[in-house]
Amino acid sequence: MTYTLTYESEIVNPMDSHEMGLLLEQSRNNNKRDNITGCLIYYMGGFIQVLEGEKTKVLDLYEKIKLDERHKNVHMFSEDDDVERSFPNWGMAYYPIDANTTNKSEFEQFKRNLLLLADFTEPKHLTAKLFWDRTKFLITNPPEDL
């Protein structure tokens, strides 16, 4: 079985798509090596992420994230032991959305797509359910200036 956790954080300095692409490539390679799966959503200057895998490897990764100078206000809000993976085939899915690069119609399309994904995904444990619940809350309550 698998250990899983979900956390949120804020980004210290906004990342452009090239920087985010490099981060994702490195993360996906490391996660494949360590057999970690999950989903990352970058939303309006913040991250919400669920990680799944062997407990010591997931906790080691979470500790690295907490120490990463690109993140601030990192906090875990759910964890589960001995669960079935909710993202077994996702090396690290990534859904970007940022007010600086997204117009209103693009945001609405993103929101519809992510809400559909959240609605059609059957969480296998409480942590995955809380991840999708928090994601749905964030995308249905965008900042006023979008």
PDB file of C-alpha atoms in Angstrom:
ATOM      1  CA  MET A   1       0.000   0.000   0.000  1.00  0.00           C
ATOM      2  CA  THR A   2       0.905   3.653  -0.261  1.00  0.00           C
ATOM      3  CA  TYR A   3       1.390   6.759   1.855  1.00  0.00           C
ATOM      4  CA  THR A   4      -0.068  10.043   0.596  1.00  0.00           C
ATOM      5  CA  LEU A   5      -0.093  13.674   1.626  1.00  0.00           C
ATOM      6  CA  THR A   6      -1.535  16.926   0.344  1.00  0.00           C
ATOM      7  CA  TYR A   7      -0.024  20.336   0.942  1.00  0.00           C
ATOM      8  CA  GLU A   8      -0.413  23.936  -0.125  1.00  0.00           C
ATOM      9  CA  SER A   9       2.254  26.603  -0.498  1.00  0.00           C
ATOM     10  CA  GLU A  10       2.779  30.047  -1.942  1.00  0.00           C
ATOM     11  CA  ILE A  11       5.403  30.851  -4.516  1.00  0.00           C
ATOM     12  CA  VAL A  12       8.077  33.360  -3.462  1.00  0.00           C
ATOM     13  CA  ASN A  13       8.753  34.704  -6.976  1.00  0.00           C
ATOM     14  CA  PRO A  14       6.443  34.104  -9.933  1.00  0.00           C
ATOM     15  CA  MET A  15       7.750  31.544 -12.409  1.00  0.00           C
ATOM     16  CA  ASP A  16       7.427  31.881 -16.159  1.00  0.00           C
ATOM     17  CA  SER A  17       6.439  28.903 -18.280  1.00  0.00           C
ATOM     18  CA  HIS A  18      10.086  28.056 -19.073  1.00  0.00           C
ATOM     19  CA  GLU A  19      11.057  27.968 -15.375  1.00  0.00           C
ATOM     20  CA  MET A  20       7.969  25.916 -14.553  1.00  0.00           C
ATOM     21  CA  GLY A  21       8.794  23.515 -17.390  1.00  0.00           C
ATOM     22  CA  LEU A  22      12.310  22.960 -16.013  1.00  0.00           C
ATOM     23  CA  LEU A  23      10.942  22.385 -12.505  1.00  0.00           C
ATOM     24  CA  LEU A  24       8.389  19.889 -13.820  1.00  0.00           C
ATOM     25  CA  GLU A  25      10.937  17.996 -15.893  1.00  0.00           C
ATOM     26  CA  GLN A  26      13.240  17.624 -12.895  1.00  0.00           C
ATOM     27  CA  SER A  27      10.339  16.686 -10.603  1.00  0.00           C
ATOM     28  CA  ARG A  28       8.962  14.108 -13.002  1.00  0.00           C
ATOM     29  CA  ASN A  29      12.376  12.474 -13.408  1.00  0.00           C
ATOM     30  CA  ASN A  30      12.932  12.360  -9.634  1.00  0.00           C
ATOM     31  CA  ASN A  31       9.393  11.122  -8.984  1.00  0.00           C
ATOM     32  CA  LYS A  32       9.736   8.369 -11.582  1.00  0.00           C
ATOM     33  CA  ARG A  33      12.998   7.261  -9.957  1.00  0.00           C
ATOM     34  CA  ASP A  34      11.342   7.263  -6.509  1.00  0.00           C
ATOM     35  CA  ASN A  35       7.995   5.806  -7.683  1.00  0.00           C
ATOM     36  CA  ILE A  36       6.081   8.903  -6.515  1.00  0.00           C
ATOM     37  CA  THR A  37       2.859   9.867  -8.265  1.00  0.00           C
ATOM     38  CA  GLY A  38       0.458  12.727  -7.757  1.00  0.00           C
ATOM     39  CA  CYS A  39      -0.949  15.951  -9.085  1.00  0.00           C
ATOM     40  CA  LEU A  40       0.291  19.546  -8.897  1.00  0.00           C
ATOM     41  CA  ILE A  41      -1.843  22.604  -9.482  1.00  0.00           C
ATOM     42  CA  TYR A  42      -0.234  26.027  -9.751  1.00  0.00           C
ATOM     43  CA  TYR A  43      -2.937  28.579  -9.122  1.00  0.00           C
ATOM     44  CA  MET A  44      -2.646  32.340  -8.765  1.00  0.00           C
ATOM     45  CA  GLY A  45       0.789  32.240  -7.169  1.00  0.00           C
ATOM     46  CA  GLY A  46       0.229  29.137  -5.095  1.00  0.00           C
ATOM     47  CA  PHE A  47       0.616  25.394  -5.304  1.00  0.00           C
ATOM     48  CA  ILE A  48      -1.636  22.613  -4.163  1.00  0.00           C
ATOM     49  CA  GLN A  49      -0.166  19.154  -4.536  1.00  0.00           C
ATOM     50  CA  VAL A  50      -0.920  15.572  -3.639  1.00  0.00           C
ATOM     51  CA  LEU A  51       1.988  13.113  -3.441  1.00  0.00           C
ATOM     52  CA  GLU A  52       1.748   9.309  -3.268  1.00  0.00           C
ATOM     53  CA  GLY A  53       4.385   6.678  -2.752  1.00  0.00           C
ATOM     54  CA  GLU A  54       6.546   4.902  -0.210  1.00  0.00           C
ATOM     55  CA  LYS A  55       6.258   6.832   3.063  1.00  0.00           C
ATOM     56  CA  THR A  56       9.916   7.694   3.638  1.00  0.00           C
ATOM     57  CA  LYS A  57      10.353   8.887   0.045  1.00  0.00           C
ATOM     58  CA  VAL A  58       7.214  11.044   0.111  1.00  0.00           C
ATOM     59  CA  LEU A  59       8.162  12.557   3.473  1.00  0.00           C
ATOM     60  CA  ASP A  60      11.724  13.194   2.264  1.00  0.00           C
ATOM     61  CA  LEU A  61      10.330  14.994  -0.785  1.00  0.00           C
ATOM     62  CA  TYR A  62       7.950  17.022   1.372  1.00  0.00           C
ATOM     63  CA  GLU A  63      10.871  18.082   3.608  1.00  0.00           C
ATOM     64  CA  LYS A  64      12.785  19.229   0.509  1.00  0.00           C
ATOM     65  CA  ILE A  65       9.750  21.214  -0.643  1.00  0.00           C
ATOM     66  CA  LYS A  66       9.481  22.882   2.778  1.00  0.00           C
ATOM     67  CA  LEU A  67      13.150  23.936   2.528  1.00  0.00           C
ATOM     68  CA  ASP A  68      12.928  25.002  -1.134  1.00  0.00           C
ATOM     69  CA  GLU A  69      13.410  28.769  -1.317  1.00  0.00           C
ATOM     70  CA  ARG A  70      10.825  28.996  -4.123  1.00  0.00           C
ATOM     71  CA  HIS A  71       8.071  28.090  -1.607  1.00  0.00           C
ATOM     72  CA  LYS A  72       6.747  29.879   1.466  1.00  0.00           C
ATOM     73  CA  ASN A  73       3.925  29.120   3.875  1.00  0.00           C
ATOM     74  CA  VAL A  74       4.122  25.385   3.142  1.00  0.00           C
ATOM     75  CA  HIS A  75       1.593  23.411   5.121  1.00  0.00           C
ATOM     76  CA  MET A  76       0.324  19.864   4.908  1.00  0.00           C
ATOM     77  CA  PHE A  77      -3.397  19.554   5.392  1.00  0.00           C
ATOM     78  CA  SER A  78      -3.953  15.830   4.970  1.00  0.00           C
ATOM     79  CA  GLU A  79      -2.104  12.523   5.004  1.00  0.00           C
ATOM     80  CA  ASP A  80      -3.066   8.860   4.859  1.00  0.00           C
ATOM     81  CA  ASP A  81      -1.220   5.577   5.357  1.00  0.00           C
ATOM     82  CA  ASP A  82      -1.832   2.263   3.637  1.00  0.00           C
ATOM     83  CA  VAL A  83      -4.065   3.509   0.837  1.00  0.00           C
ATOM     84  CA  GLU A  84      -4.519   2.698  -2.827  1.00  0.00           C
ATOM     85  CA  ARG A  85      -3.035   5.287  -5.199  1.00  0.00           C
ATOM     86  CA  SER A  86      -5.524   7.763  -6.653  1.00  0.00           C
ATOM     87  CA  PHE A  87      -3.026   8.825  -9.340  1.00  0.00           C
ATOM     88  CA  PRO A  88      -1.302   5.523 -10.243  1.00  0.00           C
ATOM     89  CA  ASN A  89      -0.423   6.512 -13.806  1.00  0.00           C
ATOM     90  CA  TRP A  90       0.363  10.171 -13.208  1.00  0.00           C
ATOM     91  CA  GLY A  91       4.087  10.829 -12.867  1.00  0.00           C
ATOM     92  CA  MET A  92       3.111  14.367 -11.929  1.00  0.00           C
ATOM     93  CA  ALA A  93       0.128  15.929 -13.611  1.00  0.00           C
ATOM     94  CA  TYR A  94       0.311  19.705 -13.768  1.00  0.00           C
ATOM     95  CA  TYR A  95      -2.419  22.266 -14.294  1.00  0.00           C
ATOM     96  CA  PRO A  96      -1.260  25.886 -14.597  1.00  0.00           C
ATOM     97  CA  ILE A  97      -3.412  28.954 -14.130  1.00  0.00           C
ATOM     98  CA  ASP A  98      -2.169  32.447 -13.420  1.00  0.00           C
ATOM     99  CA  ALA A  99      -3.941  35.807 -13.485  1.00  0.00           C
ATOM    100  CA  ASN A 100      -0.983  37.439 -15.221  1.00  0.00           C
ATOM    101  CA  THR A 101      -1.147  35.189 -18.276  1.00  0.00           C
ATOM    102  CA  THR A 102      -4.766  34.026 -18.406  1.00  0.00           C
ATOM    103  CA  ASN A 103      -7.726  35.933 -19.786  1.00  0.00           C
ATOM    104  CA  LYS A 104     -11.239  35.418 -18.496  1.00  0.00           C
ATOM    105  CA  SER A 105     -12.346  32.969 -21.219  1.00  0.00           C
ATOM    106  CA  GLU A 106      -9.183  30.875 -20.775  1.00  0.00           C
ATOM    107  CA  PHE A 107      -9.792  30.848 -17.027  1.00  0.00           C
ATOM    108  CA  GLU A 108     -13.386  29.691 -17.535  1.00  0.00           C
ATOM    109  CA  GLN A 109     -12.241  26.872 -19.834  1.00  0.00           C
ATOM    110  CA  PHE A 110      -9.557  25.846 -17.335  1.00  0.00           C
ATOM    111  CA  LYS A 111     -12.123  25.890 -14.559  1.00  0.00           C
ATOM    112  CA  ARG A 112     -14.619  23.752 -16.504  1.00  0.00           C
ATOM    113  CA  ASN A 113     -11.939  21.221 -17.433  1.00  0.00           C
ATOM    114  CA  LEU A 114     -10.588  20.942 -13.905  1.00  0.00           C
ATOM    115  CA  LEU A 115     -14.065  20.717 -12.376  1.00  0.00           C
ATOM    116  CA  LEU A 116     -14.899  17.894 -14.795  1.00  0.00           C
ATOM    117  CA  LEU A 117     -11.695  16.102 -13.868  1.00  0.00           C
ATOM    118  CA  ALA A 118     -12.432  16.573 -10.168  1.00  0.00           C
ATOM    119  CA  ASP A 119     -16.021  15.358 -10.593  1.00  0.00           C
ATOM    120  CA  PHE A 120     -15.096  12.289 -12.632  1.00  0.00           C
ATOM    121  CA  THR A 121     -12.128  11.276 -10.500  1.00  0.00           C
ATOM    122  CA  GLU A 122     -13.031   8.793  -7.829  1.00  0.00           C
ATOM    123  CA  PRO A 123     -10.778   9.478  -4.832  1.00  0.00           C
ATOM    124  CA  LYS A 124      -9.443   6.314  -3.260  1.00  0.00           C
ATOM    125  CA  HIS A 125      -8.827   7.897   0.155  1.00  0.00           C
ATOM    126  CA  LEU A 126      -9.553  10.963   2.268  1.00  0.00           C
ATOM    127  CA  THR A 127      -6.389  12.837   1.270  1.00  0.00           C
ATOM    128  CA  ALA A 128      -7.273  12.649  -2.439  1.00  0.00           C
ATOM    129  CA  LYS A 129     -10.831  13.743  -1.660  1.00  0.00           C
ATOM    130  CA  LEU A 130      -9.544  16.739   0.316  1.00  0.00           C
ATOM    131  CA  PHE A 131      -7.142  17.590  -2.529  1.00  0.00           C
ATOM    132  CA  TRP A 132     -10.003  17.701  -5.043  1.00  0.00           C
ATOM    133  CA  ASP A 133     -12.331  19.527  -2.611  1.00  0.00           C
ATOM    134  CA  ARG A 134      -9.697  22.212  -2.002  1.00  0.00           C
ATOM    135  CA  THR A 135      -8.947  22.465  -5.731  1.00  0.00           C
ATOM    136  CA  LYS A 136     -12.639  22.923  -6.526  1.00  0.00           C
ATOM    137  CA  PHE A 137     -12.916  25.596  -3.832  1.00  0.00           C
ATOM    138  CA  LEU A 138      -9.915  27.504  -5.200  1.00  0.00           C
ATOM    139  CA  ILE A 139     -11.049  27.496  -8.802  1.00  0.00           C
ATOM    140  CA  THR A 140     -14.646  28.463  -8.028  1.00  0.00           C
ATOM    141  CA  ASN A 141     -13.468  31.397  -5.894  1.00  0.00           C
ATOM    142  CA  PRO A 142     -10.987  33.249  -8.136  1.00  0.00           C
ATOM    143  CA  PRO A 143      -9.419  36.531  -7.074  1.00  0.00           C
ATOM    144  CA  GLU A 144     -11.571  39.577  -7.707  1.00  0.00           C
ATOM    145  CA  ASP A 145      -9.185  41.067 -10.277  1.00  0.00           C
ATOM    146  CA  LEU A 146      -9.379  38.192 -12.769  1.00  0.00           C
TER     147      LEU A 146
END
